[in-house]
Amino acid sequence: MSPLRLGVNIDHVATVRNARGGLHPDPVRAAQIASAAGADGITAHLREDRRHITDADIGALMGGIALPLNLEMAATEEMLGIALRHRPHAACIVPERREERTTEGGLDAAGLHNILAPMVARLTDAGIRVSLFIEPSDRQVEAAAKLRAPVIELHTGRYCHLEGDAQAEEVARIATAAAHAAALGLEPHAGHGLSFENVTPIAAIPEIAELNIGHFLIGEAIFIGLDASVREMRRLMDAARGGA
Ligand code: PXP
């Protein structure tokens, strides 16, 4: 089976730092530890309200890490300007509502075609690999393909909140969407809410090329350290792919 990349989202290192307004803990240091522990990329979400990652963090991450940076961003002119200035390896366009605690749903790639099409084109022209964070549905996968985004990230939030048969049905929905995306030439990623306990069925979906995981890894790092937290996730992902 093809290898599965791990993108470590370091937003909540910045959440803890911002609780006191100083410089500690430093998201760049967290990214370096994640890199040494087996991460393949670093993800950071610059939100409109800057509640965790700040503009300065994006500059520091671009300069301070060797791994590719995946910038999560809302589809706004402000964020487009920031992405074009920094030129991260990848940009994942996400829906954003100021009052939400986290990214609660997928992007309506179908309904927002006219807003997203020029944005995808401008990011792509700048050499940034664009990903669209969508719900695992045929409609959204087809809309992403029409937008000419090379990557989709399938929202696993619903999967993470379900149990039993309903959760198994959601895995099947995610697997179907990943296969559909791959057949259309898109590279499927997945993420949101993944943990040691629930990562295996998602990691086992063969078309999925990357998982982006943040909150659980940073939370677990409080108990076992960030290096051990990332290493264990890496091990579970590799095992799900039939590796060690
Ligand atoms: N992927 C996307 C597009 C996200 O918005 C987030 C949350 O910022 C994640 C993955 C990671 O989710 P979590 O922090 O729950 O692991």
mmCIF file of C-alpha atoms and ligand atoms in Angstrom:
data_model
loop_
_atom_site.group_PDB
_atom_site.id
_atom_site.type_symbol
_atom_site.label_atom_id
_atom_site.label_comp_id
_atom_site.label_asym_id
_atom_site.label_seq_id
_atom_site.Cartn_x
_atom_site.Cartn_y
_atom_site.Cartn_z
ATOM 1 C CA MET A 1 0.000 0.000 0.000
ATOM 2 C CA SER A 2 1.187 3.556 -0.647
ATOM 3 C CA PRO A 3 2.764 5.437 2.262
ATOM 4 C CA LEU A 4 0.589 7.667 4.415
ATOM 5 C CA ARG A 5 1.947 11.083 5.375
ATOM 6 C CA LEU A 6 1.362 12.668 8.769
ATOM 7 C CA GLY A 7 0.817 16.417 8.937
ATOM 8 C CA VAL A 8 1.065 17.653 12.506
ATOM 9 C CA ASN A 9 -1.117 20.670 13.278
ATOM 10 C CA ILE A 10 0.615 22.857 15.873
ATOM 11 C CA ASP A 11 -2.212 25.416 16.389
ATOM 12 C CA HIS A 12 -2.781 24.477 19.998
ATOM 13 C CA VAL A 13 0.826 25.006 20.988
ATOM 14 C CA ALA A 14 0.043 28.609 20.089
ATOM 15 C CA THR A 15 -3.238 28.403 22.045
ATOM 16 C CA VAL A 16 -1.282 27.582 25.208
ATOM 17 C CA ARG A 17 1.322 30.257 24.473
ATOM 18 C CA ASN A 18 -1.363 32.888 23.900
ATOM 19 C CA ALA A 19 -2.999 32.073 27.244
ATOM 20 C CA ARG A 20 -0.148 34.043 28.835
ATOM 21 C CA GLY A 21 0.779 36.296 25.938
ATOM 22 C CA GLY A 22 4.491 35.454 25.938
ATOM 23 C CA LEU A 23 6.691 33.336 23.683
ATOM 24 C CA HIS A 24 6.442 29.950 25.413
ATOM 25 C CA PRO A 25 5.643 27.299 24.231
ATOM 26 C CA ASP A 26 7.026 28.085 20.774
ATOM 27 C CA PRO A 27 5.169 26.499 17.794
ATOM 28 C CA VAL A 28 8.416 26.385 15.771
ATOM 29 C CA ARG A 29 10.090 24.278 18.453
ATOM 30 C CA ALA A 30 7.032 22.003 18.471
ATOM 31 C CA ALA A 31 7.281 21.685 14.676
ATOM 32 C CA GLN A 32 10.955 20.725 14.963
ATOM 33 C CA ILE A 33 10.172 18.043 17.565
ATOM 34 C CA ALA A 34 7.304 16.727 15.409
ATOM 35 C CA SER A 35 9.670 16.583 12.451
ATOM 36 C CA ALA A 36 12.263 14.581 14.394
ATOM 37 C CA ALA A 37 9.491 12.231 15.585
ATOM 38 C CA GLY A 38 8.345 11.338 12.063
ATOM 39 C CA ALA A 39 5.952 14.039 10.872
ATOM 40 C CA ASP A 40 5.995 14.611 7.116
ATOM 41 C CA GLY A 41 4.564 18.104 7.242
ATOM 42 C CA ILE A 42 3.402 20.853 9.571
ATOM 43 C CA THR A 43 -0.062 22.386 9.436
ATOM 44 C CA ALA A 44 -1.119 25.721 10.896
ATOM 45 C CA HIS A 45 -4.467 27.521 10.679
ATOM 46 C CA LEU A 46 -4.234 31.299 10.607
ATOM 47 C CA ARG A 47 -7.750 32.203 11.693
ATOM 48 C CA GLU A 48 -9.375 35.536 11.035
ATOM 49 C CA ASP A 49 -9.400 36.295 14.798
ATOM 50 C CA ARG A 50 -5.773 35.033 15.299
ATOM 51 C CA ARG A 51 -6.907 33.047 18.326
ATOM 52 C CA HIS A 52 -3.890 30.708 18.077
ATOM 53 C CA ILE A 53 -1.455 31.012 15.159
ATOM 54 C CA THR A 54 -0.439 34.596 14.363
ATOM 55 C CA ASP A 55 0.968 36.242 11.252
ATOM 56 C CA ALA A 56 4.410 36.237 12.895
ATOM 57 C CA ASP A 57 4.127 32.454 13.452
ATOM 58 C CA ILE A 58 3.640 31.878 9.729
ATOM 59 C CA GLY A 59 6.852 33.775 8.965
ATOM 60 C CA ALA A 60 8.716 31.958 11.744
ATOM 61 C CA LEU A 61 7.467 28.540 10.565
ATOM 62 C CA MET A 62 8.396 29.274 6.947
ATOM 63 C CA GLY A 63 11.915 30.203 8.050
ATOM 64 C CA GLY A 64 12.372 27.758 10.918
ATOM 65 C CA ILE A 65 11.321 24.334 9.664
ATOM 66 C CA ALA A 66 12.565 22.055 6.915
ATOM 67 C CA LEU A 67 9.220 20.263 6.476
ATOM 68 C CA PRO A 68 6.550 21.511 4.047
ATOM 69 C CA LEU A 69 4.049 23.911 5.628
ATOM 70 C CA ASN A 70 0.350 23.465 4.989
ATOM 71 C CA LEU A 71 -1.438 26.760 5.691
ATOM 72 C CA GLU A 72 -5.106 26.366 6.561
ATOM 73 C CA MET A 73 -7.010 29.463 5.563
ATOM 74 C CA ALA A 74 -10.480 30.847 4.960
ATOM 75 C CA ALA A 75 -11.407 31.913 1.435
ATOM 76 C CA THR A 76 -10.858 35.634 2.008
ATOM 77 C CA GLU A 77 -8.803 38.256 0.184
ATOM 78 C CA GLU A 78 -6.806 38.878 3.365
ATOM 79 C CA MET A 79 -5.770 35.219 3.681
ATOM 80 C CA LEU A 80 -5.091 34.948 -0.043
ATOM 81 C CA GLY A 81 -2.684 37.907 0.246
ATOM 82 C CA ILE A 82 -0.890 36.288 3.195
ATOM 83 C CA ALA A 83 -0.590 32.953 1.384
ATOM 84 C CA LEU A 84 0.756 34.622 -1.752
ATOM 85 C CA ARG A 85 3.297 36.558 0.330
ATOM 86 C CA HIS A 86 4.631 33.509 2.198
ATOM 87 C CA ARG A 87 4.127 30.869 -0.473
ATOM 88 C CA PRO A 88 3.803 27.814 1.763
ATOM 89 C CA HIS A 89 4.042 24.388 0.163
ATOM 90 C CA ALA A 90 0.279 23.916 0.477
ATOM 91 C CA ALA A 91 -2.853 25.844 1.369
ATOM 92 C CA CYS A 92 -5.964 24.111 2.631
ATOM 93 C CA ILE A 93 -9.071 26.244 2.192
ATOM 94 C CA VAL A 94 -11.483 25.766 5.090
ATOM 95 C CA PRO A 95 -14.822 27.326 6.012
ATOM 96 C CA GLU A 96 -14.528 29.651 8.989
ATOM 97 C CA ARG A 97 -17.091 31.121 11.303
ATOM 98 C CA ARG A 98 -15.885 33.427 14.022
ATOM 99 C CA GLU A 99 -18.118 31.942 16.729
ATOM 100 C CA GLU A 100 -17.131 28.300 16.124
ATOM 101 C CA ARG A 101 -14.690 26.525 18.442
ATOM 102 C CA THR A 102 -13.084 24.647 15.572
ATOM 103 C CA THR A 103 -13.764 24.044 11.870
ATOM 104 C CA GLU A 104 -17.195 22.512 12.255
ATOM 105 C CA GLY A 105 -18.184 21.556 8.732
ATOM 106 C CA GLY A 106 -16.707 21.142 5.293
ATOM 107 C CA LEU A 107 -16.439 23.802 2.637
ATOM 108 C CA ASP A 108 -19.400 24.056 0.274
ATOM 109 C CA ALA A 109 -17.196 23.617 -2.808
ATOM 110 C CA ALA A 110 -20.282 23.306 -5.007
ATOM 111 C CA GLY A 111 -22.174 26.351 -3.708
ATOM 112 C CA LEU A 112 -19.085 28.579 -3.535
ATOM 113 C CA HIS A 113 -17.698 27.758 -6.984
ATOM 114 C CA ASN A 114 -17.532 31.371 -8.158
ATOM 115 C CA ILE A 115 -15.680 32.547 -5.052
ATOM 116 C CA LEU A 116 -13.331 29.579 -4.882
ATOM 117 C CA ALA A 117 -12.396 29.208 -8.559
ATOM 118 C CA PRO A 118 -10.295 32.416 -8.803
ATOM 119 C CA MET A 119 -8.742 31.710 -5.406
ATOM 120 C CA VAL A 120 -7.691 28.180 -6.358
ATOM 121 C CA ALA A 121 -6.284 29.537 -9.625
ATOM 122 C CA ARG A 122 -4.265 32.319 -7.959
ATOM 123 C CA LEU A 123 -2.794 30.005 -5.326
ATOM 124 C CA THR A 124 -1.990 27.372 -7.947
ATOM 125 C CA ASP A 125 -0.348 29.961 -10.211
ATOM 126 C CA ALA A 126 1.890 30.897 -7.256
ATOM 127 C CA GLY A 127 3.066 27.270 -6.987
ATOM 128 C CA ILE A 128 0.992 26.503 -3.866
ATOM 129 C CA ARG A 129 -0.673 23.083 -3.735
ATOM 130 C CA VAL A 130 -4.331 23.782 -2.999
ATOM 131 C CA SER A 131 -6.490 21.536 -0.907
ATOM 132 C CA LEU A 132 -10.220 21.932 -0.197
ATOM 133 C CA PHE A 133 -11.581 20.749 3.157
ATOM 134 C CA ILE A 134 -14.890 19.085 2.296
ATOM 135 C CA GLU A 135 -17.460 16.648 3.615
ATOM 136 C CA PRO A 136 -17.106 13.114 2.223
ATOM 137 C CA SER A 137 -19.843 13.335 -0.430
ATOM 138 C CA ASP A 138 -19.912 12.781 -4.202
ATOM 139 C CA ARG A 139 -21.287 16.277 -4.721
ATOM 140 C CA GLN A 140 -18.397 17.948 -2.914
ATOM 141 C CA VAL A 141 -15.737 15.713 -4.471
ATOM 142 C CA GLU A 142 -17.052 16.482 -7.960
ATOM 143 C CA ALA A 143 -17.225 20.202 -7.171
ATOM 144 C CA ALA A 144 -13.583 20.113 -5.972
ATOM 145 C CA ALA A 145 -12.557 18.438 -9.223
ATOM 146 C CA LYS A 146 -14.380 21.144 -11.212
ATOM 147 C CA LEU A 147 -12.477 23.771 -9.224
ATOM 148 C CA ARG A 148 -9.213 22.100 -10.345
ATOM 149 C CA ALA A 149 -7.885 21.741 -6.829
ATOM 150 C CA PRO A 150 -5.261 18.971 -6.851
ATOM 151 C CA VAL A 151 -6.053 17.856 -3.273
ATOM 152 C CA ILE A 152 -9.141 17.401 -1.107
ATOM 153 C CA GLU A 153 -9.126 16.910 2.636
ATOM 154 C CA LEU A 154 -12.064 14.846 3.848
ATOM 155 C CA HIS A 155 -13.606 16.046 7.115
ATOM 156 C CA THR A 156 -13.490 13.232 9.687
ATOM 157 C CA GLY A 157 -15.198 15.226 12.457
ATOM 158 C CA ARG A 158 -18.528 13.437 12.057
ATOM 159 C CA TYR A 159 -16.789 10.031 12.040
ATOM 160 C CA CYS A 160 -15.039 10.894 15.301
ATOM 161 C CA HIS A 161 -18.307 11.692 17.061
ATOM 162 C CA LEU A 162 -20.148 8.528 15.998
ATOM 163 C CA GLU A 163 -20.038 5.031 17.477
ATOM 164 C CA GLY A 164 -20.769 1.448 16.414
ATOM 165 C CA ASP A 165 -22.626 0.840 13.142
ATOM 166 C CA ALA A 166 -23.100 4.541 12.482
ATOM 167 C CA GLN A 167 -19.336 5.043 12.717
ATOM 168 C CA ALA A 168 -18.701 2.079 10.389
ATOM 169 C CA GLU A 169 -21.135 3.627 7.875
ATOM 170 C CA GLU A 170 -19.246 6.906 8.065
ATOM 171 C CA VAL A 171 -15.933 5.097 7.403
ATOM 172 C CA ALA A 172 -17.556 3.594 4.309
ATOM 173 C CA ARG A 173 -18.691 7.070 3.211
ATOM 174 C CA ILE A 174 -15.162 8.441 3.655
ATOM 175 C CA ALA A 175 -13.664 5.461 1.781
ATOM 176 C CA THR A 176 -16.131 5.919 -1.095
ATOM 177 C CA ALA A 177 -15.345 9.642 -1.304
ATOM 178 C CA ALA A 178 -11.589 8.943 -1.253
ATOM 179 C CA ALA A 179 -11.895 6.369 -4.054
ATOM 180 C CA HIS A 180 -14.093 8.729 -6.079
ATOM 181 C CA ALA A 181 -11.594 11.576 -5.619
ATOM 182 C CA ALA A 182 -8.656 9.380 -6.620
ATOM 183 C CA ALA A 183 -10.544 8.207 -9.730
ATOM 184 C CA LEU A 184 -10.993 11.873 -10.693
ATOM 185 C CA GLY A 185 -7.251 12.485 -10.278
ATOM 186 C CA LEU A 186 -7.454 14.235 -6.898
ATOM 187 C CA GLU A 187 -5.183 13.378 -3.966
ATOM 188 C CA PRO A 188 -7.350 12.614 -0.919
ATOM 189 C CA HIS A 189 -6.269 13.680 2.568
ATOM 190 C CA ALA A 190 -8.313 13.448 5.769
ATOM 191 C CA GLY A 191 -8.431 15.007 9.186
ATOM 192 C CA HIS A 192 -10.238 16.463 12.178
ATOM 193 C CA GLY A 193 -10.733 14.846 15.560
ATOM 194 C CA LEU A 194 -8.369 11.922 14.940
ATOM 195 C CA SER A 195 -6.773 10.205 17.948
ATOM 196 C CA PHE A 196 -4.879 7.016 18.846
ATOM 197 C CA GLU A 197 -8.248 5.367 19.422
ATOM 198 C CA ASN A 198 -9.960 6.209 16.137
ATOM 199 C CA VAL A 199 -7.179 6.703 13.568
ATOM 200 C CA THR A 200 -6.802 3.093 12.338
ATOM 201 C CA PRO A 201 -9.921 2.695 10.127
ATOM 202 C CA ILE A 202 -9.204 6.034 8.412
ATOM 203 C CA ALA A 203 -5.480 5.306 7.985
ATOM 204 C CA ALA A 204 -6.387 1.957 6.410
ATOM 205 C CA ILE A 205 -8.267 3.593 3.489
ATOM 206 C CA PRO A 206 -5.740 2.982 0.712
ATOM 207 C CA GLU A 207 -6.382 6.117 -1.401
ATOM 208 C CA ILE A 208 -5.824 8.510 1.499
ATOM 209 C CA ALA A 209 -2.329 9.995 1.175
ATOM 210 C CA GLU A 210 -2.149 12.255 4.239
ATOM 211 C CA LEU A 211 -3.732 12.749 7.644
ATOM 212 C CA ASN A 212 -3.660 16.127 9.393
ATOM 213 C CA ILE A 213 -3.866 15.790 13.149
ATOM 214 C CA GLY A 214 -3.531 18.438 15.825
ATOM 215 C CA HIS A 215 -5.643 18.749 18.950
ATOM 216 C CA PHE A 216 -5.232 15.179 20.184
ATOM 217 C CA LEU A 217 -1.460 15.072 19.565
ATOM 218 C CA ILE A 218 -0.824 18.342 21.388
ATOM 219 C CA GLY A 219 -3.156 17.349 24.248
ATOM 220 C CA GLU A 220 -1.502 13.943 24.598
ATOM 221 C CA ALA A 221 1.899 15.640 24.607
ATOM 222 C CA ILE A 222 1.000 17.060 28.039
ATOM 223 C CA PHE A 223 1.072 13.509 29.394
ATOM 224 C CA ILE A 224 3.692 11.666 27.332
ATOM 225 C CA GLY A 225 5.613 14.423 25.534
ATOM 226 C CA LEU A 226 5.265 15.602 21.939
ATOM 227 C CA ASP A 227 7.955 13.285 20.589
ATOM 228 C CA ALA A 228 6.208 10.182 22.004
ATOM 229 C CA SER A 229 2.773 11.448 20.954
ATOM 230 C CA VAL A 230 3.816 11.923 17.305
ATOM 231 C CA ARG A 231 5.802 8.650 17.260
ATOM 232 C CA GLU A 232 2.832 6.630 18.499
ATOM 233 C CA MET A 233 0.500 8.197 15.904
ATOM 234 C CA ARG A 234 3.088 7.442 13.203
ATOM 235 C CA ARG A 235 3.305 3.822 14.413
ATOM 236 C CA LEU A 236 -0.493 3.372 14.363
ATOM 237 C CA MET A 237 -0.736 4.877 10.885
ATOM 238 C CA ASP A 238 2.046 2.666 9.530
ATOM 239 C CA ALA A 239 0.488 -0.412 11.139
ATOM 240 C CA ALA A 240 -2.891 0.406 9.552
ATOM 241 C CA ARG A 241 -1.138 0.505 6.175
ATOM 242 C CA GLY A 242 0.235 -2.981 6.748
ATOM 243 C CA GLY A 243 3.649 -1.800 7.897
ATOM 244 C CA ALA A 244 5.439 -2.203 11.229
HETATM 245 N N1 PXP B 1 -7.719 19.461 9.001
HETATM 246 C C1 PXP B 1 -8.348 20.645 8.977
HETATM 247 C C2 PXP B 1 -8.714 21.215 7.638
HETATM 248 C C3 PXP B 1 -8.609 21.376 10.151
HETATM 249 O O1 PXP B 1 -9.260 22.569 10.091
HETATM 250 C C4 PXP B 1 -8.184 20.838 11.380
HETATM 251 C C5 PXP B 1 -8.408 21.613 12.651
HETATM 252 O O2 PXP B 1 -7.697 22.813 12.585
HETATM 253 C C6 PXP B 1 -7.528 19.602 11.365
HETATM 254 C C7 PXP B 1 -7.326 18.922 10.172
HETATM 255 C C8 PXP B 1 -7.010 18.985 12.619
HETATM 256 O O3 PXP B 1 -8.052 18.673 13.483
HETATM 257 P P1 PXP B 1 -7.717 18.234 14.962
HETATM 258 O O4 PXP B 1 -7.053 19.401 15.621
HETATM 259 O O5 PXP B 1 -9.046 17.908 15.539
HETATM 260 O O6 PXP B 1 -6.795 17.044 14.881
#
